[in-house]
Amino acid sequence: MRLHLLAPRYWLTWVGLGLLRLVAFLPYGVLVRLGRGLGLVLRHLPISFARTARRNIELCLPELSPEARERLLKEHFASLGVAVLEIPFAWWAPPRRLAQLVRVEGGEHLRAALARGRGAIVLTAHFTSMEMGGRALVSVAPVAFLYRPPKNEVIAYAFERFRTAYGGRGIPRDDIRGFISALKHNECVWYAPDQSYRKKGAEMVPLFGIPAASNTFTSRLARVTGAPVLPYFFRRLPGTQGYLGVIHPPLENFPSDCAVTDTARFYHMIEAQIRRVPEQYLWIHRRFKGLSADYPDYYRRQAPRQATP
């Protein structure tokens, strides 16, 4: 470990990591109950997350009544609280304990894809169980995952040391060469392209009928490398039943000649998964942003909903 990480300015971070480490020893049922309580606290903090989540739910699920949306919002924050306490569980729980709670279906699809020798692109989306989803995926095959390096050096060290302890390795999200190199070395690369993206190559792609700035990189990457693309969705089961991950077969006729169509195809799968477990999608992200000045500001109060023509 780098000695400068022991400087006083990092002591509070180390204390936080130590407390999280203790959470990993809790029975799973206790973890879930504490996490749900934490979520209720998070919902009432003076931050914009609750307003953003409420707006996203209103935009994406307009068929719900106001009462149903508020119930969903409450359950979403309970799910977020559980997600926070799942981090130490994903980082430090031994494989034997994890196997009692996690089931992954479709592993044969990933192993068969890797047998072709061109690597595999595994696509997921930002659900609150994502950290556990990554830990579960490495039980099927070693995984390289895209991530945003944390600014806090101690957190970055913890990511490198603990998040990758059971077979994963991180690739900074802007390291495109590293991404392509991993596929050329027949590795499995896992990432989630469903958040707002307004850099080079961004396109407007509808999600729940609302055009949003999106990353269409997957289509181009699959064309360049010949790597198969496999959707992977992971969800927390009710109560203390644990988790279920499903690795789907490689997408057929992918990529097509249109990156927007390819991205919309995966978005349709995300929408179906959201409807299955709506409380577990990451509603606190400001997903609906555009690429031009005339795009509506959906996060102002009482902004109108714009549907796809």
Short mmCIF file of C-alpha atoms in Angstrom, two decimals:
data_model
loop_
_atom_site.label_atom_id
_atom_site.label_comp_id
_atom_site.label_asym_id
_atom_site.label_seq_id
_atom_site.Cartn_x
_atom_site.Cartn_y
_atom_site.Cartn_z
CA MET A 1 0.00 0.00 0.00
CA ARG A 2 1.20 3.51 -0.79
CA LEU A 3 2.19 5.20 2.49
CA HIS A 4 0.73 8.61 1.61
CA LEU A 5 -2.73 7.00 1.83
CA LEU A 6 -2.23 6.95 5.62
CA ALA A 7 -2.15 10.74 5.78
CA PRO A 8 -4.61 12.36 8.25
CA ARG A 9 -6.81 13.70 5.45
CA TYR A 10 -7.74 10.10 4.61
CA TRP A 11 -8.45 8.89 8.15
CA LEU A 12 -12.19 9.47 7.90
CA THR A 13 -12.29 7.49 4.64
CA TRP A 14 -10.45 4.61 6.29
CA VAL A 15 -12.94 4.66 9.19
CA GLY A 16 -15.80 4.48 6.68
CA LEU A 17 -14.20 1.50 4.91
CA GLY A 18 -13.67 -0.19 8.26
CA LEU A 19 -17.34 0.16 9.13
CA LEU A 20 -18.30 -1.22 5.74
CA ARG A 21 -15.98 -4.14 6.30
CA LEU A 22 -17.88 -5.02 9.47
CA VAL A 23 -21.14 -5.05 7.50
CA ALA A 24 -19.83 -7.98 5.46
CA PHE A 25 -20.06 -10.17 8.58
CA LEU A 26 -23.78 -9.49 9.12
CA PRO A 27 -26.40 -12.11 8.26
CA TYR A 28 -27.97 -11.31 4.92
CA GLY A 29 -31.41 -10.72 6.44
CA VAL A 30 -29.98 -8.13 8.84
CA LEU A 31 -28.13 -6.45 5.98
CA VAL A 32 -31.37 -6.10 4.02
CA ARG A 33 -33.30 -4.67 6.96
CA LEU A 34 -30.57 -2.17 7.82
CA GLY A 35 -30.22 -1.21 4.17
CA ARG A 36 -33.93 -0.51 3.80
CA GLY A 37 -33.78 1.70 6.89
CA LEU A 38 -30.78 3.53 5.51
CA GLY A 39 -32.71 4.13 2.29
CA LEU A 40 -35.53 5.83 4.16
CA VAL A 41 -32.97 8.18 5.71
CA LEU A 42 -31.38 8.90 2.31
CA ARG A 43 -34.76 9.79 0.84
CA HIS A 44 -35.26 12.61 3.33
CA LEU A 45 -31.81 14.17 3.12
CA PRO A 46 -31.74 17.72 1.67
CA ILE A 47 -30.36 16.60 -1.70
CA SER A 48 -31.91 16.48 -5.17
CA PHE A 49 -31.93 12.70 -5.57
CA ALA A 50 -35.55 12.25 -4.52
CA ARG A 51 -36.80 14.96 -6.87
CA THR A 52 -34.79 13.53 -9.78
CA ALA A 53 -36.05 10.00 -9.11
CA ARG A 54 -39.65 11.19 -8.81
CA ARG A 55 -39.35 13.03 -12.13
CA ASN A 56 -37.81 10.05 -13.93
CA ILE A 57 -40.55 7.74 -12.67
CA GLU A 58 -43.17 10.23 -13.83
CA LEU A 59 -41.56 10.42 -17.28
CA CYS A 60 -40.98 6.71 -17.81
CA LEU A 61 -44.03 5.23 -16.09
CA PRO A 62 -46.82 7.78 -16.69
CA GLU A 63 -49.44 5.04 -16.41
CA LEU A 64 -48.86 4.85 -12.65
CA SER A 65 -51.09 6.88 -10.37
CA PRO A 66 -49.45 9.56 -8.18
CA GLU A 67 -49.91 7.25 -5.17
CA ALA A 68 -48.25 4.34 -6.99
CA ARG A 69 -45.33 6.56 -8.00
CA GLU A 70 -44.76 7.61 -4.40
CA ARG A 71 -44.81 3.97 -3.29
CA LEU A 72 -42.30 3.15 -6.01
CA LEU A 73 -40.12 6.09 -4.94
CA LYS A 74 -40.13 4.82 -1.36
CA GLU A 75 -39.17 1.31 -2.48
CA HIS A 76 -36.49 2.70 -4.74
CA PHE A 77 -34.75 4.43 -1.86
CA ALA A 78 -35.05 1.27 0.23
CA SER A 79 -33.33 -0.52 -2.65
CA LEU A 80 -30.62 2.14 -2.75
CA GLY A 81 -29.97 1.67 0.95
CA VAL A 82 -29.56 -2.06 0.49
CA ALA A 83 -27.21 -1.38 -2.44
CA VAL A 84 -24.90 0.67 -0.20
CA LEU A 85 -24.59 -2.19 2.28
CA GLU A 86 -24.17 -4.72 -0.54
CA ILE A 87 -20.83 -3.14 -1.44
CA PRO A 88 -18.91 -4.78 1.44
CA PHE A 89 -20.81 -8.01 0.85
CA ALA A 90 -19.73 -8.02 -2.80
CA TRP A 91 -16.15 -7.13 -1.94
CA TRP A 92 -15.50 -9.40 1.03
CA ALA A 93 -18.02 -12.26 1.22
CA PRO A 94 -16.27 -15.60 0.59
CA PRO A 95 -17.41 -17.61 -2.47
CA ARG A 96 -19.11 -20.28 -0.34
CA ARG A 97 -21.34 -17.71 1.34
CA LEU A 98 -22.09 -15.99 -1.95
CA ALA A 99 -23.09 -19.28 -3.58
CA GLN A 100 -25.85 -19.69 -0.99
CA LEU A 101 -27.53 -16.47 -2.13
CA VAL A 102 -26.68 -16.00 -5.82
CA ARG A 103 -27.82 -17.97 -8.84
CA VAL A 104 -26.60 -17.16 -12.35
CA GLU A 105 -28.37 -18.65 -15.34
CA GLY A 106 -27.00 -18.73 -18.86
CA GLY A 107 -23.34 -19.14 -18.00
CA GLU A 108 -23.06 -21.56 -20.88
CA HIS A 109 -23.78 -18.71 -23.30
CA LEU A 110 -20.80 -16.72 -22.05
CA ARG A 111 -18.46 -19.70 -22.02
CA ALA A 112 -19.50 -20.64 -25.57
CA ALA A 113 -18.97 -17.04 -26.72
CA LEU A 114 -15.46 -16.98 -25.28
CA ALA A 115 -14.71 -20.31 -26.96
CA ARG A 116 -14.93 -18.46 -30.30
CA GLY A 117 -11.76 -16.61 -29.34
CA ARG A 118 -12.90 -13.03 -29.98
CA GLY A 119 -13.77 -12.05 -26.46
CA ALA A 120 -17.26 -11.17 -25.29
CA ILE A 121 -19.06 -7.90 -24.62
CA VAL A 122 -21.47 -8.29 -21.71
CA LEU A 123 -24.01 -5.49 -21.48
CA THR A 124 -25.88 -4.56 -18.34
CA ALA A 125 -27.71 -1.49 -17.03
CA HIS A 126 -27.55 0.64 -13.90
CA PHE A 127 -29.68 -1.24 -11.41
CA THR A 128 -29.09 -0.90 -7.68
CA SER A 129 -27.82 -4.49 -7.45
CA MET A 130 -25.04 -3.77 -9.97
CA GLU A 131 -22.15 -4.28 -7.52
CA MET A 132 -23.43 -7.72 -6.63
CA GLY A 133 -24.04 -8.39 -10.32
CA GLY A 134 -20.36 -7.86 -11.06
CA ARG A 135 -19.29 -10.17 -8.25
CA ALA A 136 -21.69 -12.84 -9.51
CA LEU A 137 -20.45 -12.54 -13.09
CA VAL A 138 -16.84 -13.34 -12.16
CA SER A 139 -18.06 -16.69 -10.83
CA VAL A 140 -18.76 -17.60 -14.47
CA ALA A 141 -15.63 -16.18 -16.13
CA PRO A 142 -12.88 -13.62 -15.42
CA VAL A 143 -14.22 -10.17 -16.22
CA ALA A 144 -12.76 -6.81 -17.18
CA PHE A 145 -15.16 -4.00 -16.29
CA LEU A 146 -15.31 -0.36 -17.28
CA TYR A 147 -15.38 2.07 -14.38
CA ARG A 148 -14.89 5.72 -13.49
CA PRO A 149 -11.78 6.01 -11.29
CA PRO A 150 -12.73 7.68 -7.97
CA LYS A 151 -11.06 10.99 -7.12
CA ASN A 152 -10.45 9.91 -3.52
CA GLU A 153 -7.21 7.94 -3.62
CA VAL A 154 -8.17 5.64 -0.75
CA ILE A 155 -11.44 4.71 -2.46
CA ALA A 156 -9.50 4.16 -5.69
CA TYR A 157 -7.11 1.87 -3.80
CA ALA A 158 -10.04 -0.03 -2.29
CA PHE A 159 -11.54 -0.49 -5.76
CA GLU A 160 -8.26 -1.90 -7.07
CA ARG A 161 -7.63 -4.11 -4.05
CA PHE A 162 -11.08 -5.46 -3.10
CA ARG A 163 -13.42 -5.02 -6.05
CA THR A 164 -11.14 -7.15 -8.20
CA ALA A 165 -10.19 -9.76 -5.62
CA TYR A 166 -12.29 -12.59 -7.04
CA GLY A 167 -11.42 -12.50 -10.73
CA GLY A 168 -12.23 -9.07 -12.11
CA ARG A 169 -10.03 -6.23 -13.28
CA GLY A 170 -10.87 -2.63 -13.96
CA ILE A 171 -10.46 -0.64 -17.16
CA PRO A 172 -10.88 3.15 -16.84
CA ARG A 173 -13.93 4.10 -18.87
CA ASP A 174 -11.96 6.37 -21.24
CA ASP A 175 -9.32 3.73 -21.98
CA ILE A 176 -10.72 2.58 -25.32
CA ARG A 177 -7.44 0.92 -26.30
CA GLY A 178 -7.52 -1.12 -23.11
CA PHE A 179 -11.10 -2.12 -23.88
CA ILE A 180 -10.23 -3.30 -27.40
CA SER A 181 -7.05 -5.00 -26.20
CA ALA A 182 -9.04 -7.02 -23.64
CA LEU A 183 -11.37 -8.31 -26.36
CA LYS A 184 -8.46 -9.15 -28.64
CA HIS A 185 -7.01 -11.21 -25.78
CA ASN A 186 -10.33 -13.08 -25.59
CA GLU A 187 -11.49 -11.51 -22.35
CA CYS A 188 -15.02 -10.80 -21.22
CA VAL A 189 -15.68 -7.05 -20.90
CA TRP A 190 -18.70 -5.94 -18.85
CA TYR A 191 -20.21 -2.47 -18.85
CA ALA A 192 -23.45 -0.50 -18.71
CA PRO A 193 -24.09 1.98 -21.57
CA ASP A 194 -27.48 3.24 -20.40
CA GLN A 195 -26.60 6.53 -18.71
CA SER A 196 -26.61 10.01 -20.22
CA TYR A 197 -23.75 10.44 -22.69
CA ARG A 198 -22.96 13.64 -24.58
CA LYS A 199 -19.41 13.13 -25.79
CA LYS A 200 -18.14 12.30 -29.27
CA GLY A 201 -20.28 9.64 -30.94
CA ALA A 202 -23.39 10.37 -28.86
CA GLU A 203 -26.78 9.93 -30.53
CA MET A 204 -30.36 10.55 -29.51
CA VAL A 205 -32.00 7.22 -28.71
CA PRO A 206 -35.46 6.79 -27.15
CA LEU A 207 -35.79 5.24 -23.70
CA PHE A 208 -39.43 4.76 -22.69
CA GLY A 209 -40.29 6.84 -25.74
CA ILE A 210 -38.21 9.84 -24.69
CA PRO A 211 -35.19 10.70 -26.88
CA ALA A 212 -32.06 10.91 -24.74
CA ALA A 213 -28.35 11.46 -25.37
CA SER A 214 -26.87 7.97 -25.55
CA ASN A 215 -23.64 6.06 -26.05
CA THR A 216 -23.75 3.96 -29.23
CA PHE A 217 -20.18 2.68 -28.82
CA THR A 218 -21.21 -0.96 -28.40
CA SER A 219 -22.32 -1.25 -31.99
CA ARG A 220 -19.07 0.15 -33.36
CA LEU A 221 -16.97 -1.91 -30.99
CA ALA A 222 -18.71 -5.14 -31.97
CA ARG A 223 -18.12 -4.33 -35.63
CA VAL A 224 -14.41 -3.58 -35.14
CA THR A 225 -13.61 -6.58 -32.94
CA GLY A 226 -16.14 -9.20 -34.02
CA ALA A 227 -16.91 -9.83 -30.34
CA PRO A 228 -20.38 -11.24 -29.57
CA VAL A 229 -22.67 -9.08 -27.42
CA LEU A 230 -24.54 -10.74 -24.55
CA PRO A 231 -27.09 -8.89 -22.39
CA TYR A 232 -26.83 -9.62 -18.67
CA PHE A 233 -29.43 -8.60 -16.11
CA PHE A 234 -29.14 -9.10 -12.39
CA ARG A 235 -31.81 -8.52 -9.78
CA ARG A 236 -32.38 -8.73 -6.07
CA LEU A 237 -35.11 -11.22 -5.21
CA PRO A 238 -37.89 -10.42 -2.71
CA GLY A 239 -37.17 -10.54 1.00
CA THR A 240 -34.04 -12.53 1.80
CA GLN A 241 -34.19 -14.93 -1.14
CA GLY A 242 -30.94 -13.59 -2.60
CA TYR A 243 -30.19 -12.76 -6.22
CA LEU A 244 -30.75 -13.98 -9.75
CA GLY A 245 -28.57 -13.12 -12.73
CA VAL A 246 -29.43 -14.06 -16.30
CA ILE A 247 -26.88 -14.06 -19.12
CA HIS A 248 -28.74 -13.98 -22.41
CA PRO A 249 -27.50 -15.59 -25.63
CA PRO A 250 -25.48 -13.36 -27.98
CA LEU A 251 -27.64 -10.89 -29.86
CA GLU A 252 -28.31 -12.12 -33.38
CA ASN A 253 -27.60 -9.90 -36.39
CA PHE A 254 -25.66 -7.53 -34.19
CA PRO A 255 -24.31 -5.07 -35.09
CA SER A 256 -26.61 -3.89 -37.84
CA ASP A 257 -25.80 -1.05 -40.21
CA CYS A 258 -27.35 1.48 -37.77
CA ALA A 259 -25.82 2.14 -34.34
CA VAL A 260 -28.96 3.95 -33.15
CA THR A 261 -31.12 0.94 -34.00
CA ASP A 262 -28.69 -1.35 -32.20
CA THR A 263 -28.74 0.85 -29.09
CA ALA A 264 -32.54 1.11 -29.14
CA ARG A 265 -32.70 -2.69 -29.33
CA PHE A 266 -30.80 -3.01 -26.06
CA TYR A 267 -32.85 -0.21 -24.51
CA HIS A 268 -36.01 -2.22 -25.17
CA MET A 269 -34.49 -5.04 -23.14
CA ILE A 270 -33.65 -2.59 -20.36
CA GLU A 271 -37.23 -1.32 -20.35
CA ALA A 272 -38.53 -4.88 -19.94
CA GLN A 273 -36.18 -5.46 -17.00
CA ILE A 274 -37.20 -2.17 -15.39
CA ARG A 275 -40.85 -3.18 -15.56
CA ARG A 276 -39.93 -6.45 -13.85
CA VAL A 277 -38.20 -4.74 -10.89
CA PRO A 278 -38.91 -0.99 -11.22
CA GLU A 279 -37.71 -0.17 -7.72
CA GLN A 280 -34.22 -1.45 -8.57
CA TYR A 281 -33.45 0.82 -11.52
CA LEU A 282 -31.18 3.80 -10.76
CA TRP A 283 -33.82 6.51 -11.01
CA ILE A 284 -31.64 9.10 -9.25
CA HIS A 285 -29.55 9.61 -12.42
CA ARG A 286 -30.54 12.55 -14.64
CA ARG A 287 -30.92 10.37 -17.68
CA PHE A 288 -32.87 12.63 -20.00
CA LYS A 289 -30.50 15.14 -21.48
CA GLY A 290 -30.13 16.21 -25.08
CA LEU A 291 -27.45 17.19 -27.55
CA SER A 292 -28.85 20.60 -28.53
CA ALA A 293 -30.05 23.76 -26.80
CA ASP A 294 -33.68 23.16 -27.73
CA TYR A 295 -33.92 19.94 -25.74
CA PRO A 296 -36.46 20.24 -22.88
CA ASP A 297 -35.21 20.66 -19.33
CA TYR A 298 -37.08 17.73 -17.85
CA TYR A 299 -35.77 18.35 -14.37
CA ARG A 300 -37.34 21.72 -13.89
CA ARG A 301 -40.55 21.58 -11.95
CA GLN A 302 -43.61 20.84 -14.10
CA ALA A 303 -41.59 20.29 -17.27
CA PRO A 304 -43.73 18.84 -20.10
CA ARG A 305 -43.23 15.26 -21.20
CA GLN A 306 -42.07 14.80 -24.77
CA ALA A 307 -42.95 11.52 -26.42
CA THR A 308 -41.44 10.10 -29.57
CA PRO A 309 -43.46 11.17 -32.62
#
